[in-house]
Coordinates of C-alpha atoms in Angstrom, one line a residue:
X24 CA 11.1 51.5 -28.3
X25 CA 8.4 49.5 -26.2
X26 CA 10.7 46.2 -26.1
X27 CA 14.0 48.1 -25.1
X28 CA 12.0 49.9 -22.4
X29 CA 11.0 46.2 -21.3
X30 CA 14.4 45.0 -21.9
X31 CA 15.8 45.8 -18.4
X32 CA 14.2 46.3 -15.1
X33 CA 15.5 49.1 -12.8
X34 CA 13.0 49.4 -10.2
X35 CA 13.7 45.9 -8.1
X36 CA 11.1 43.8 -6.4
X37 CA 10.9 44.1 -2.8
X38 CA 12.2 41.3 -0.8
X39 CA 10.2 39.5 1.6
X40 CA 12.2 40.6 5.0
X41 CA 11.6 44.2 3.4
X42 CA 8.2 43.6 2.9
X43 CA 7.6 42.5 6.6
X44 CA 9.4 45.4 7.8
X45 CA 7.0 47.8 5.9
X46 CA 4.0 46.2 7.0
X47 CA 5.5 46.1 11.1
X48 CA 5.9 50.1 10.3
X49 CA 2.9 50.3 8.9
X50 CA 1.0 48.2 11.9
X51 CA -0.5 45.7 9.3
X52 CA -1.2 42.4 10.4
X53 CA -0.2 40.1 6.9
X54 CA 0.3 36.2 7.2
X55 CA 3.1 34.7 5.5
X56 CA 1.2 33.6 2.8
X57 CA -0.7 36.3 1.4
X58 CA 2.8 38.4 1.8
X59 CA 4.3 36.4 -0.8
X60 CA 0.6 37.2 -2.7
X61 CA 1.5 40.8 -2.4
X62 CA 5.1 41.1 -3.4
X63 CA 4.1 38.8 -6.5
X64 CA 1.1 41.6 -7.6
X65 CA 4.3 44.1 -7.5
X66 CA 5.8 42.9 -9.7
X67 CA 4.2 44.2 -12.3
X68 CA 3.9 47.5 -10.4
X69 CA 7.9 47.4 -10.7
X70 CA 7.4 46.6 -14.4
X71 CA 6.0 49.8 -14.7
X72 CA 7.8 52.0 -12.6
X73 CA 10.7 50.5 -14.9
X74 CA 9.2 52.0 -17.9
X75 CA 8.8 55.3 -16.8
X76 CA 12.0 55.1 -15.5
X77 CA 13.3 54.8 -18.7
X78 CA 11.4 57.4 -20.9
X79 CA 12.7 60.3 -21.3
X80 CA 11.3 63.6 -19.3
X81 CA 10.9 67.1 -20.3
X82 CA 12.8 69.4 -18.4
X83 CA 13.6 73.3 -18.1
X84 CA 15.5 75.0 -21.0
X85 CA 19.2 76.5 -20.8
X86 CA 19.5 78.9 -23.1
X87 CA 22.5 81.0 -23.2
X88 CA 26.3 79.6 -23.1
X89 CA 28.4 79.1 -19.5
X90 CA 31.5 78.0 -18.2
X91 CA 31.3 75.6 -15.0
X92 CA 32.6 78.9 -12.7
X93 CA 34.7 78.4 -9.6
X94 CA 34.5 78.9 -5.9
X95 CA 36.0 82.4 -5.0
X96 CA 38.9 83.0 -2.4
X97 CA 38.4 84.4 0.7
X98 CA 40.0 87.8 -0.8
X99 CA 37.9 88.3 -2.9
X100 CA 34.7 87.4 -1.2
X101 CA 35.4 89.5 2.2
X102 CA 31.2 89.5 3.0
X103 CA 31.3 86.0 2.2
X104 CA 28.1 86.9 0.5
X105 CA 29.4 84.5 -3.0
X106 CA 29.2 81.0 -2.3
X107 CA 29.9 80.4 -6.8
X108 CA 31.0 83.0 -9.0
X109 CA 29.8 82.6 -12.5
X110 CA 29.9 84.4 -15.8
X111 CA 26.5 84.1 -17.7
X112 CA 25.9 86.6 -20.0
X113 CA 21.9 86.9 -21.3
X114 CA 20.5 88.4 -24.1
X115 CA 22.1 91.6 -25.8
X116 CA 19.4 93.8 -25.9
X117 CA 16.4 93.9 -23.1
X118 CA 15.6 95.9 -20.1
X119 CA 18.6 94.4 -17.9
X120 CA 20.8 94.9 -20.9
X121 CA 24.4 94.7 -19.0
X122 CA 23.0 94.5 -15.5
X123 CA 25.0 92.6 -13.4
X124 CA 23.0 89.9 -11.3
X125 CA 23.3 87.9 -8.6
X126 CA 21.3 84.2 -8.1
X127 CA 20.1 82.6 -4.1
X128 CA 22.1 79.1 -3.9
X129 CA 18.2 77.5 -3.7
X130 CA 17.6 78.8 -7.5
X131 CA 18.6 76.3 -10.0
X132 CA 21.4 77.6 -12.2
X133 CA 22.4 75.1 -14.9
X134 CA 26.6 73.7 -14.2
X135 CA 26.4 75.6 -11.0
X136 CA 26.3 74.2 -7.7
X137 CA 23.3 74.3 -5.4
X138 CA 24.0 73.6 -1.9
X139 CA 20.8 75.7 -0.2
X140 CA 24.0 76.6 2.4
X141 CA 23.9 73.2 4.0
X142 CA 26.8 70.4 3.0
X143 CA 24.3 68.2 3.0
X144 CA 23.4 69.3 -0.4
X145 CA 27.1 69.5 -1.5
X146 CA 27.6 67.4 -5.3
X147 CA 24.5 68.7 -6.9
X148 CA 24.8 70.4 -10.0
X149 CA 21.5 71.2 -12.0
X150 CA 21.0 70.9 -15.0
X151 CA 18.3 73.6 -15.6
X152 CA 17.9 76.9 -15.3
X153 CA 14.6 78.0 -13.2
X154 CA 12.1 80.0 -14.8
X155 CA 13.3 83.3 -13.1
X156 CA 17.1 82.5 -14.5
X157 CA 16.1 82.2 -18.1
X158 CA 13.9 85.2 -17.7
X159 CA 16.6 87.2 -16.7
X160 CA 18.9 86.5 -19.3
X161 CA 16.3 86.9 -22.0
X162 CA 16.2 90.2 -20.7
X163 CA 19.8 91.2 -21.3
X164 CA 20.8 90.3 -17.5
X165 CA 24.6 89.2 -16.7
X166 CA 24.7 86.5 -13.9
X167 CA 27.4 86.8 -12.1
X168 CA 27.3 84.2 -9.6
X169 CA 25.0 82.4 -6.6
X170 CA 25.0 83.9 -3.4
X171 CA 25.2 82.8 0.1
X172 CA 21.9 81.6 1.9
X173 CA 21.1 80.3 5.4
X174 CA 21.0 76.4 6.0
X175 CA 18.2 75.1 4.3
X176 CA 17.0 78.9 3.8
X177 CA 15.8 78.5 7.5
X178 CA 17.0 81.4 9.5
X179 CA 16.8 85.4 9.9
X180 CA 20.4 86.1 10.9
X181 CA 23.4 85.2 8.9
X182 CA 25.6 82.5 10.7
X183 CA 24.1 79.1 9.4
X184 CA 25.4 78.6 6.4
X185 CA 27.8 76.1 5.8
X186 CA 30.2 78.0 4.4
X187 CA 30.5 80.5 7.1
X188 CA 28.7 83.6 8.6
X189 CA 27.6 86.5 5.8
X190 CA 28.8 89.7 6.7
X191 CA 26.9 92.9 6.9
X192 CA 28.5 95.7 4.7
X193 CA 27.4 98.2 6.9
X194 CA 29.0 96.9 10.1
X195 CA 31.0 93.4 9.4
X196 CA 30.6 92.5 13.0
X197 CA 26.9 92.2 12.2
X198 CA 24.6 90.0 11.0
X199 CA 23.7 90.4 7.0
X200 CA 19.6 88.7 8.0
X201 CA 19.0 86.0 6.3
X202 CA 17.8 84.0 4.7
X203 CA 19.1 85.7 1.6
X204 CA 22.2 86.7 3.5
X205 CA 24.2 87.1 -0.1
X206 CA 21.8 88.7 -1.9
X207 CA 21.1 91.4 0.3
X208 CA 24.7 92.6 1.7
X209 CA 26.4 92.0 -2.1
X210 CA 23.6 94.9 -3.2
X211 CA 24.8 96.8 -0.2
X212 CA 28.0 96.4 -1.2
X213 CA 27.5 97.4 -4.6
X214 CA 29.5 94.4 -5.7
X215 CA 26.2 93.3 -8.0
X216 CA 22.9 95.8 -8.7
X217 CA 20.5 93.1 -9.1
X218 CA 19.7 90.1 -6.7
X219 CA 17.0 87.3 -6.7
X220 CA 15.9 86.0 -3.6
X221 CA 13.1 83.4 -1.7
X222 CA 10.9 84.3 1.4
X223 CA 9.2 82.2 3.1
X224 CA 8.9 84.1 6.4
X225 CA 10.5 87.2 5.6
X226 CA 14.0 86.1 4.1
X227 CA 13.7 88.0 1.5
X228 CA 12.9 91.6 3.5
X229 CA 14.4 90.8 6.5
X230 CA 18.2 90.9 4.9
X231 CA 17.2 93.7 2.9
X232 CA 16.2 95.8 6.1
X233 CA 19.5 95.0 8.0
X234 CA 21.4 95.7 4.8
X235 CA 19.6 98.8 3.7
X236 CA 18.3 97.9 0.0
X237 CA 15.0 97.1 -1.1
X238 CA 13.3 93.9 -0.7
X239 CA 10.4 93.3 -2.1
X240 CA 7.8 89.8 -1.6
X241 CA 5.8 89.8 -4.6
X242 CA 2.5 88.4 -4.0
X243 CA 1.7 84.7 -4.1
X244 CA 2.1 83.2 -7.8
X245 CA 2.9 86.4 -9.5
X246 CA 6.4 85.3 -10.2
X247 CA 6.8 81.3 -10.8
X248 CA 8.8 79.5 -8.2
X249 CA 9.7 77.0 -10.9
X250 CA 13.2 75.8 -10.5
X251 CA 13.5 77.0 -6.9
X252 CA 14.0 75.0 -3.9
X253 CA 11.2 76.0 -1.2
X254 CA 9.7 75.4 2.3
X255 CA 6.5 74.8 2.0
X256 CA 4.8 75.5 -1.1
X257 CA 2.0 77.7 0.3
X258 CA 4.0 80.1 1.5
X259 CA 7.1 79.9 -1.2
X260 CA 8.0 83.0 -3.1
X261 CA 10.2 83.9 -5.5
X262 CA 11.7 87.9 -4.2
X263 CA 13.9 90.8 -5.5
X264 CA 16.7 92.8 -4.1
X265 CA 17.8 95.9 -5.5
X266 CA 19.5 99.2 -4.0
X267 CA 16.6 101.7 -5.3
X268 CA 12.5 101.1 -5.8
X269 CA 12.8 101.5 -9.9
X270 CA 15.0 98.8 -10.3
X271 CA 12.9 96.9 -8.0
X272 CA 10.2 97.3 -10.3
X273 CA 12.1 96.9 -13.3
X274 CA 13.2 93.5 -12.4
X275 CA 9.9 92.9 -11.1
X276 CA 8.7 93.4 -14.9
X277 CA 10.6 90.9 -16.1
X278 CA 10.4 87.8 -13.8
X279 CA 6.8 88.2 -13.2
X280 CA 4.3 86.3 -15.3
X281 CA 2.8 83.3 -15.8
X282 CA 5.1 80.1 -17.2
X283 CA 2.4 77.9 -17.3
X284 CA 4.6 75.5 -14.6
X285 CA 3.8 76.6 -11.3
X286 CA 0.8 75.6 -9.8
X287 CA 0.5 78.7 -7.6
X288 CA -0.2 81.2 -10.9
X289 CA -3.3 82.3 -11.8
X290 CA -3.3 81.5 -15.7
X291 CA -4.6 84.9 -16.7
X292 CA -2.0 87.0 -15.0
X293 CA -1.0 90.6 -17.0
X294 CA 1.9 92.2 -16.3
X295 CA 1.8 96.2 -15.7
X296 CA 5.4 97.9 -16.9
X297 CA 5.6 98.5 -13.1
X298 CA 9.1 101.0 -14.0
X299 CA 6.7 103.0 -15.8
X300 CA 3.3 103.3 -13.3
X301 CA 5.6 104.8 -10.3
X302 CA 7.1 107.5 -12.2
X303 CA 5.0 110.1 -9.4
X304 CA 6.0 112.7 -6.7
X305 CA 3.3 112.5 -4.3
X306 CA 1.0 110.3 -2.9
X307 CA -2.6 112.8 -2.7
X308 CA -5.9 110.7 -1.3
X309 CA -4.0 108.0 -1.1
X310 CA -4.6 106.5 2.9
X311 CA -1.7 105.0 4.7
X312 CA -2.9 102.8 8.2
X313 CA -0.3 102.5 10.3
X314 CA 0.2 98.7 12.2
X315 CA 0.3 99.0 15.7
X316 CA 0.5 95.4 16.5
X317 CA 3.7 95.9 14.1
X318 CA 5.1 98.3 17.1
X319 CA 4.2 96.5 19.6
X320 CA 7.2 93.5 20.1
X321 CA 8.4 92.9 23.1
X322 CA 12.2 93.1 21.9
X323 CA 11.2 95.9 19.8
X324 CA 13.6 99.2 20.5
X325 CA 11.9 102.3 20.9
X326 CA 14.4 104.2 18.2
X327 CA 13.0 101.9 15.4
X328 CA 9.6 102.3 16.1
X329 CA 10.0 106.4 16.4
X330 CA 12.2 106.0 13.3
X331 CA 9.4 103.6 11.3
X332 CA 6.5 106.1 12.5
X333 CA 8.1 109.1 12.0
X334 CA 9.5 108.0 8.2
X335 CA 5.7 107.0 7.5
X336 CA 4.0 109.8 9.0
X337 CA 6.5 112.1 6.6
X338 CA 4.4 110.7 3.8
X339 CA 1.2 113.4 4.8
X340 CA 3.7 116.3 3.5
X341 CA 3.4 114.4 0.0
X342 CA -0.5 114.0 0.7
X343 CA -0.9 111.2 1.9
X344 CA -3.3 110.4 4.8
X345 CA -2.0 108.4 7.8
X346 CA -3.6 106.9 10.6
X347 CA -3.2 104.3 13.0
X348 CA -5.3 100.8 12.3
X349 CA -5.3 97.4 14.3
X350 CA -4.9 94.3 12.9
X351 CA -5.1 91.9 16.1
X352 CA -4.0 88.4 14.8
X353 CA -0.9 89.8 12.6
X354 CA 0.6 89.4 16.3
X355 CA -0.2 85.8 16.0
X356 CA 1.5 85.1 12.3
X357 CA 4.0 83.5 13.7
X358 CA 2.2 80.8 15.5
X359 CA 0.0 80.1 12.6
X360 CA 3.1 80.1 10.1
X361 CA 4.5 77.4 12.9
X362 CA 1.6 75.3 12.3
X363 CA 2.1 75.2 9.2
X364 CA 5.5 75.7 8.4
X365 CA 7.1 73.1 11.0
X366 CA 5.2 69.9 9.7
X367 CA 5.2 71.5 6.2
X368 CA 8.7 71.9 6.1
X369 CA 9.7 68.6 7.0
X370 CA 7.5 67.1 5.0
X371 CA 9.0 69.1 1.7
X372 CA 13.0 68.7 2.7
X373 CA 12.9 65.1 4.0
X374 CA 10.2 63.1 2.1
X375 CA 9.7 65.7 -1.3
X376 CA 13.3 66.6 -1.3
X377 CA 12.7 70.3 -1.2
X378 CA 9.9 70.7 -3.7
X379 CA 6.5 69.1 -2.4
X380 CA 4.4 67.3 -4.2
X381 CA 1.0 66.8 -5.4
X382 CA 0.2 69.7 -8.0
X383 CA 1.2 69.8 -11.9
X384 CA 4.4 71.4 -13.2
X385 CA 8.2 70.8 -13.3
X386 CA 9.6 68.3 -10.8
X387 CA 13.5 68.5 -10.7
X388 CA 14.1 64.6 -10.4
X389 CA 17.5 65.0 -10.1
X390 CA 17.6 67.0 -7.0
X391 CA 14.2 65.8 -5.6
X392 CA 16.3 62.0 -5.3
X393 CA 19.6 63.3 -4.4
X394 CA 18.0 65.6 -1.9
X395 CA 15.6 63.6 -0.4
X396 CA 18.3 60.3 0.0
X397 CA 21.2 63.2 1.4
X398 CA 19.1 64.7 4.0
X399 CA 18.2 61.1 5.5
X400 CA 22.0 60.1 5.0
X401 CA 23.4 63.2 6.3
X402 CA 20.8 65.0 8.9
X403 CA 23.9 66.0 11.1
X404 CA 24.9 68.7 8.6
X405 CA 21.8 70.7 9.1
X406 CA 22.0 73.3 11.5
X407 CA 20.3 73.5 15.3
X408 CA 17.3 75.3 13.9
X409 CA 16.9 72.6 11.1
X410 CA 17.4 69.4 13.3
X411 CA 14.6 71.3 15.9
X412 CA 12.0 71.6 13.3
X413 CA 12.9 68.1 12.0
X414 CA 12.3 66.2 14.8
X415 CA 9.2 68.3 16.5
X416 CA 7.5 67.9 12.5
X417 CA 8.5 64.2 13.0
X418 CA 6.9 64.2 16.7
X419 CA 3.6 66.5 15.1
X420 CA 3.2 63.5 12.3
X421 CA 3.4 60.8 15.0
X422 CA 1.0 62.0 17.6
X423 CA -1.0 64.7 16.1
X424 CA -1.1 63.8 12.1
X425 CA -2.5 66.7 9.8
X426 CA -4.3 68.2 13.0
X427 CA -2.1 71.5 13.4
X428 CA -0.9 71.6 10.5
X429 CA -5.1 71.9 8.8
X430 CA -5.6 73.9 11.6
X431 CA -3.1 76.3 10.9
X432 CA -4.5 76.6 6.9
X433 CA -7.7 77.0 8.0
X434 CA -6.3 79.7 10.8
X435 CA -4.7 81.7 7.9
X436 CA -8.2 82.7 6.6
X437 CA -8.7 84.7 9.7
X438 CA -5.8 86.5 9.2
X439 CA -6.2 87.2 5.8
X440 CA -9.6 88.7 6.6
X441 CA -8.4 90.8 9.0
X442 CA -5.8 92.2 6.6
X443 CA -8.2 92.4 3.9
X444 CA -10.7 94.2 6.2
X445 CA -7.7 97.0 6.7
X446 CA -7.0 97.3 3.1
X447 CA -10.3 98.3 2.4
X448 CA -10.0 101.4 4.1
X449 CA -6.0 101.9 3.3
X450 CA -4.2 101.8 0.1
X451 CA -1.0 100.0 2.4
X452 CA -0.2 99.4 5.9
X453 CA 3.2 100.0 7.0
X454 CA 5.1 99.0 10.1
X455 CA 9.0 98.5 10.9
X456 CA 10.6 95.6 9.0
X457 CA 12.2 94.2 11.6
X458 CA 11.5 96.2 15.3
X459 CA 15.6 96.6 16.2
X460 CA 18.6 97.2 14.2
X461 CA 20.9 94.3 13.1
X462 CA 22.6 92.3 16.3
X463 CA 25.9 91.2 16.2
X464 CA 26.9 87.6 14.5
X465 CA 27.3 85.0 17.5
X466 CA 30.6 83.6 18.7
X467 CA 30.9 80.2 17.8
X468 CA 30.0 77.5 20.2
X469 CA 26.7 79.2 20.6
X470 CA 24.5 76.7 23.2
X471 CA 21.3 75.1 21.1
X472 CA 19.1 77.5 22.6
X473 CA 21.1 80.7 22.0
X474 CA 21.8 79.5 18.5
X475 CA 17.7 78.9 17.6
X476 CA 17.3 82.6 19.7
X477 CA 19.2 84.0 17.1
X478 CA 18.2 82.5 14.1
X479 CA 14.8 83.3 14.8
X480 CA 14.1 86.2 16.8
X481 CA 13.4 88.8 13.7
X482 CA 10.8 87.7 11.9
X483 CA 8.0 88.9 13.9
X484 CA 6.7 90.8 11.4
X485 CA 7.8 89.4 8.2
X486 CA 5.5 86.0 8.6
X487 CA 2.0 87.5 8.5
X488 CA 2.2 88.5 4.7
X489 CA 3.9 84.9 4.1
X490 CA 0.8 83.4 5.1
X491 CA -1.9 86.2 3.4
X492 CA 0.2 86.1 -0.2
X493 CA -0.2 89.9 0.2
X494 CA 3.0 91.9 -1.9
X495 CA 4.9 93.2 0.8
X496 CA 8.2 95.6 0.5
X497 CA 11.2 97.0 3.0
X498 CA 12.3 100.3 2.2
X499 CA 15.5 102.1 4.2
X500 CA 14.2 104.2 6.5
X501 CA 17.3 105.6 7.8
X502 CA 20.5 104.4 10.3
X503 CA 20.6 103.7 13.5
X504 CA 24.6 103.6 14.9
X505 CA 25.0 103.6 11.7
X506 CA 23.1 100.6 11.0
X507 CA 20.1 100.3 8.8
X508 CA 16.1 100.1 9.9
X509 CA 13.7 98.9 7.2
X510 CA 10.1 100.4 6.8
X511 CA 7.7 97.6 5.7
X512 CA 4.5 98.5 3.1
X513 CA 2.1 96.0 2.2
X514 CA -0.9 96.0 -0.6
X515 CA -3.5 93.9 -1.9
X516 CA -2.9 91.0 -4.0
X517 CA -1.7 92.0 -7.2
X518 CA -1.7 95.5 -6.6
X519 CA 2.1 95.4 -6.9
X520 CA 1.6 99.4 -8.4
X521 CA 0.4 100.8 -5.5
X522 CA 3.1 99.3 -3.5
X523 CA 5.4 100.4 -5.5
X524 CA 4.5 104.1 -5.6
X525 CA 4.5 104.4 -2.3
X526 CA 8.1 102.9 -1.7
X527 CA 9.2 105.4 -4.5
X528 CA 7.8 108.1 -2.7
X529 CA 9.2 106.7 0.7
X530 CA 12.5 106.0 -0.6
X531 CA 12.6 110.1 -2.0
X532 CA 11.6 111.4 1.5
X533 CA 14.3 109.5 3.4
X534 CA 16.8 110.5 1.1
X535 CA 16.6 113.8 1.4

């Protein structure tokens, strides 16, 4: 094996006009002569990176049969909330025995295309299935297809994509949120019952509050990101959408848990049957602190707030106790998550090809090279919100290298404190979703500022728990003009129960 892998040599010496270049970029003063000493020492560099060129890696298992699928017609996608349909039946017995689901176009699905809404990205086919695919369909789940997300998964509203605007079921002439635009309104819809999604900064909860369902942000490493195309991986997670709170935390039983891939999971995790733990009718001694910072937007309209407080406040007729708590920085998340997210991002989507680097696990080679040499070759395809991120990262790395971007890690702690500090004294802390009700999706020819405005005006409230790893989870708290308003809850780390006992309760209240 050791002489074929010799035999040819795939990774190509630089040249010596490429070698000057990358010293003048690198500001490195080289004479002639000791260039030529350089590029001969890589040589056998390029020996070896021909060798492990060649040898074969291990990659993700695909389990269970598939056809390639097909992109669906416009009459039979009227949400635009499918950007693939598939037909990928699991396991025949398990807890999502026959339960039809739908997949976010940044989760690898083996034959299908992944796109992460931006045409950039158009070609790729994996050919794994990420760890929360293959855990659905040991669990009996049917996959029915991947569903419509925001360029690049960066955006709150639903207008980015590349193939179109995703429509709000409730209101079509509204904006779905995004990022997991699909996944949310196709719940709504009730055209799947199951949905995965990713949140970064709220895309997982922020479509679920304009569409009405749940949406819930597990906490940090509790269900493995393996497979899935991200952000930034310190604020990546893996989400669920689902039109009631025990499905929630039935699908929550199943993709959570260690895989032994993603760097972020604690390696002793142990998984509750989270279905079972919420079966409860009241909430007595447990203490609800309500968020004021969370109330306290500028753009916020009065209705939601009264709506969110007065939802919340119902809980004391099922015993709980609810009082008012500050929380000063949450007000602030979104400055920190800039810091971090901005030179993060561009970091993972043009350099890392979507996945980061640096820690142990699965690296999807096949997309991590196509991504990475697409993005440089096709930057145009991205949309305004993208290309603004991607060249003020580009301008942070020149000027101020690693200095916001620490400081915004470091910056996080304080916040985590202060949330930490308030869940001491409550169980959860609640505040609206998203402080006003769905707008309507933009005209096209939007100007570069209105189209960022939009984008990225509702996440106000989403980012703090991004940044904390706390589980966080939108509940419907009723309609507004008949459009939806989302109740947020948030918990400790890994105290995914309590959460969920309290949206149970919740959801019972407002649906009475």
């Amino acid at each position: 094996m050791s002489e074929k892998l010799y035999s040819e040599a795939s990774v190509k010496l630089p040249s010596l006009p490429q070698l000057q270049e990358i010293a003048r970029n690198l500001d490195v003063d080289v004479k002639e002569d000791e260039l030529k000493e350089y590029q001969a020492l890589m040589q056998s560099l390029c020996d070896g990176f021909s060798i492990i060129d060649k040898l074969p890696e291990p990659g993700l298992p695909v389990k269970f049969p598939r056809t390639p699928g097909y992109r669906p017609k416009k009459e039979n996608n009227k949400l635009n909330g499918w950007c693939w349909r598939v037909d990928i039946k699991g396991s025949k017995q398990g807890k999502l025995a026959g339960m039809t689901v739908g997949i976010k176009d940044n989760v690898g699905v083996a034959g299908a295309p992944m796109t992460v809404g931006c045409a950039a990205l158009e070609g790729y086919y994996p050919e794994y299935d990420a760890t929360v695919v293959t855990s659905i369909l040991d669990a009996g789940g049917h996959i029915i297809g991947k569903t419509s997300c925001e360029n690049l998964c960066v955006s709150g509203s639903s207008f980015t994509s590349h193939s179109g605007p995703t429509l709000n079921f409730h209101n079509p002439l509204h904006s779905a949120g995004g990022s997991s635009s699909g996944s949310a309104t196709l719940v709504a819809s009730g055209d799947v019952r199951l949905a995965i999604g990713s949140d970064q900064g709220g895309s997982v909860r922020l479509p679920a509050a304009w569409c009405g369902v749940v949406g819930l942000k597990p906490t940090f490493g509790l269900v493995p990101y393996t497979g899935v195309v991200g952000l930034e991986p310190s604020i990546d997670h893996v989400g669920t959408l689902t039109k009631t709170v025990e499905d929630c935390a039935l699908l929550l039983e199943v993709v959570a848990g260690t895989d032994g891939l993603d760097h972020r999971q604690p390696p002793d995790l142990k998984i509750p049957e989270y279905s079972k733990e919420i079966q409860i009718n009241d909430l007595t001694g447990m203490k609800i602190g309500i968020v004021k910072e969370g109330f306290a937007h500028d753009n916020a309209d009065p209705k939601v707030n009264k709506m969110v407080r007065g939802a919340v406040t119902n809980l004391m007729r099922r015993g709980a106790i609810v009082e008012d708590v500050s929380i000063p920085l949450h007000s602030l998340a979104p400055v920190i998550w800039n810091a971090i997210g901005i030179e993060g991002f561009t970091d993972t989507a043009l350099q890392y090809g979507g996945i980061g680097s640096g820690h142990y696990g699965f690296y999807p080679t096949s997309f991590t090279s196509f991504a990475a040499k697409s993005m440089r070759a096709r930057m145009n395809d991205s949309s305004h919100v993208c290309k603004l991120i991607f060249m003020f990262g580009e301008y942070l790395k020149s000027k101020y290298p690693g200095q916001f971007y620490s400081k915004g890690q470091n910056c996080r702690r304080l916040l985590i404190a202060e949330y930490q500090e308030a869940l001491k004294e409550y169980d959860v802390v609640a505040m609206p979703t998203i402080p006003f009700t769905a707008h309507k999706l933009p005209a096209q020819g939007l100007s570069v500022t209105e189209y960022v405005h939009k984008a990225f005006e509702n996440p106000v409230n989403t980012m703090a728990t991004n940044l904390t790893g706390m589980p966080s989870i939108t509940v419907n708290a009723g309609f507004i003009d008949g459009l939806p308003v989302g109740a947020m809850f948030t918990a400790k780390k890994f105290d995914e129960v309590t959460l969920l006992k309290v949206a149970k309760v919740f959801e019972m209240m407002t649906q009475v």
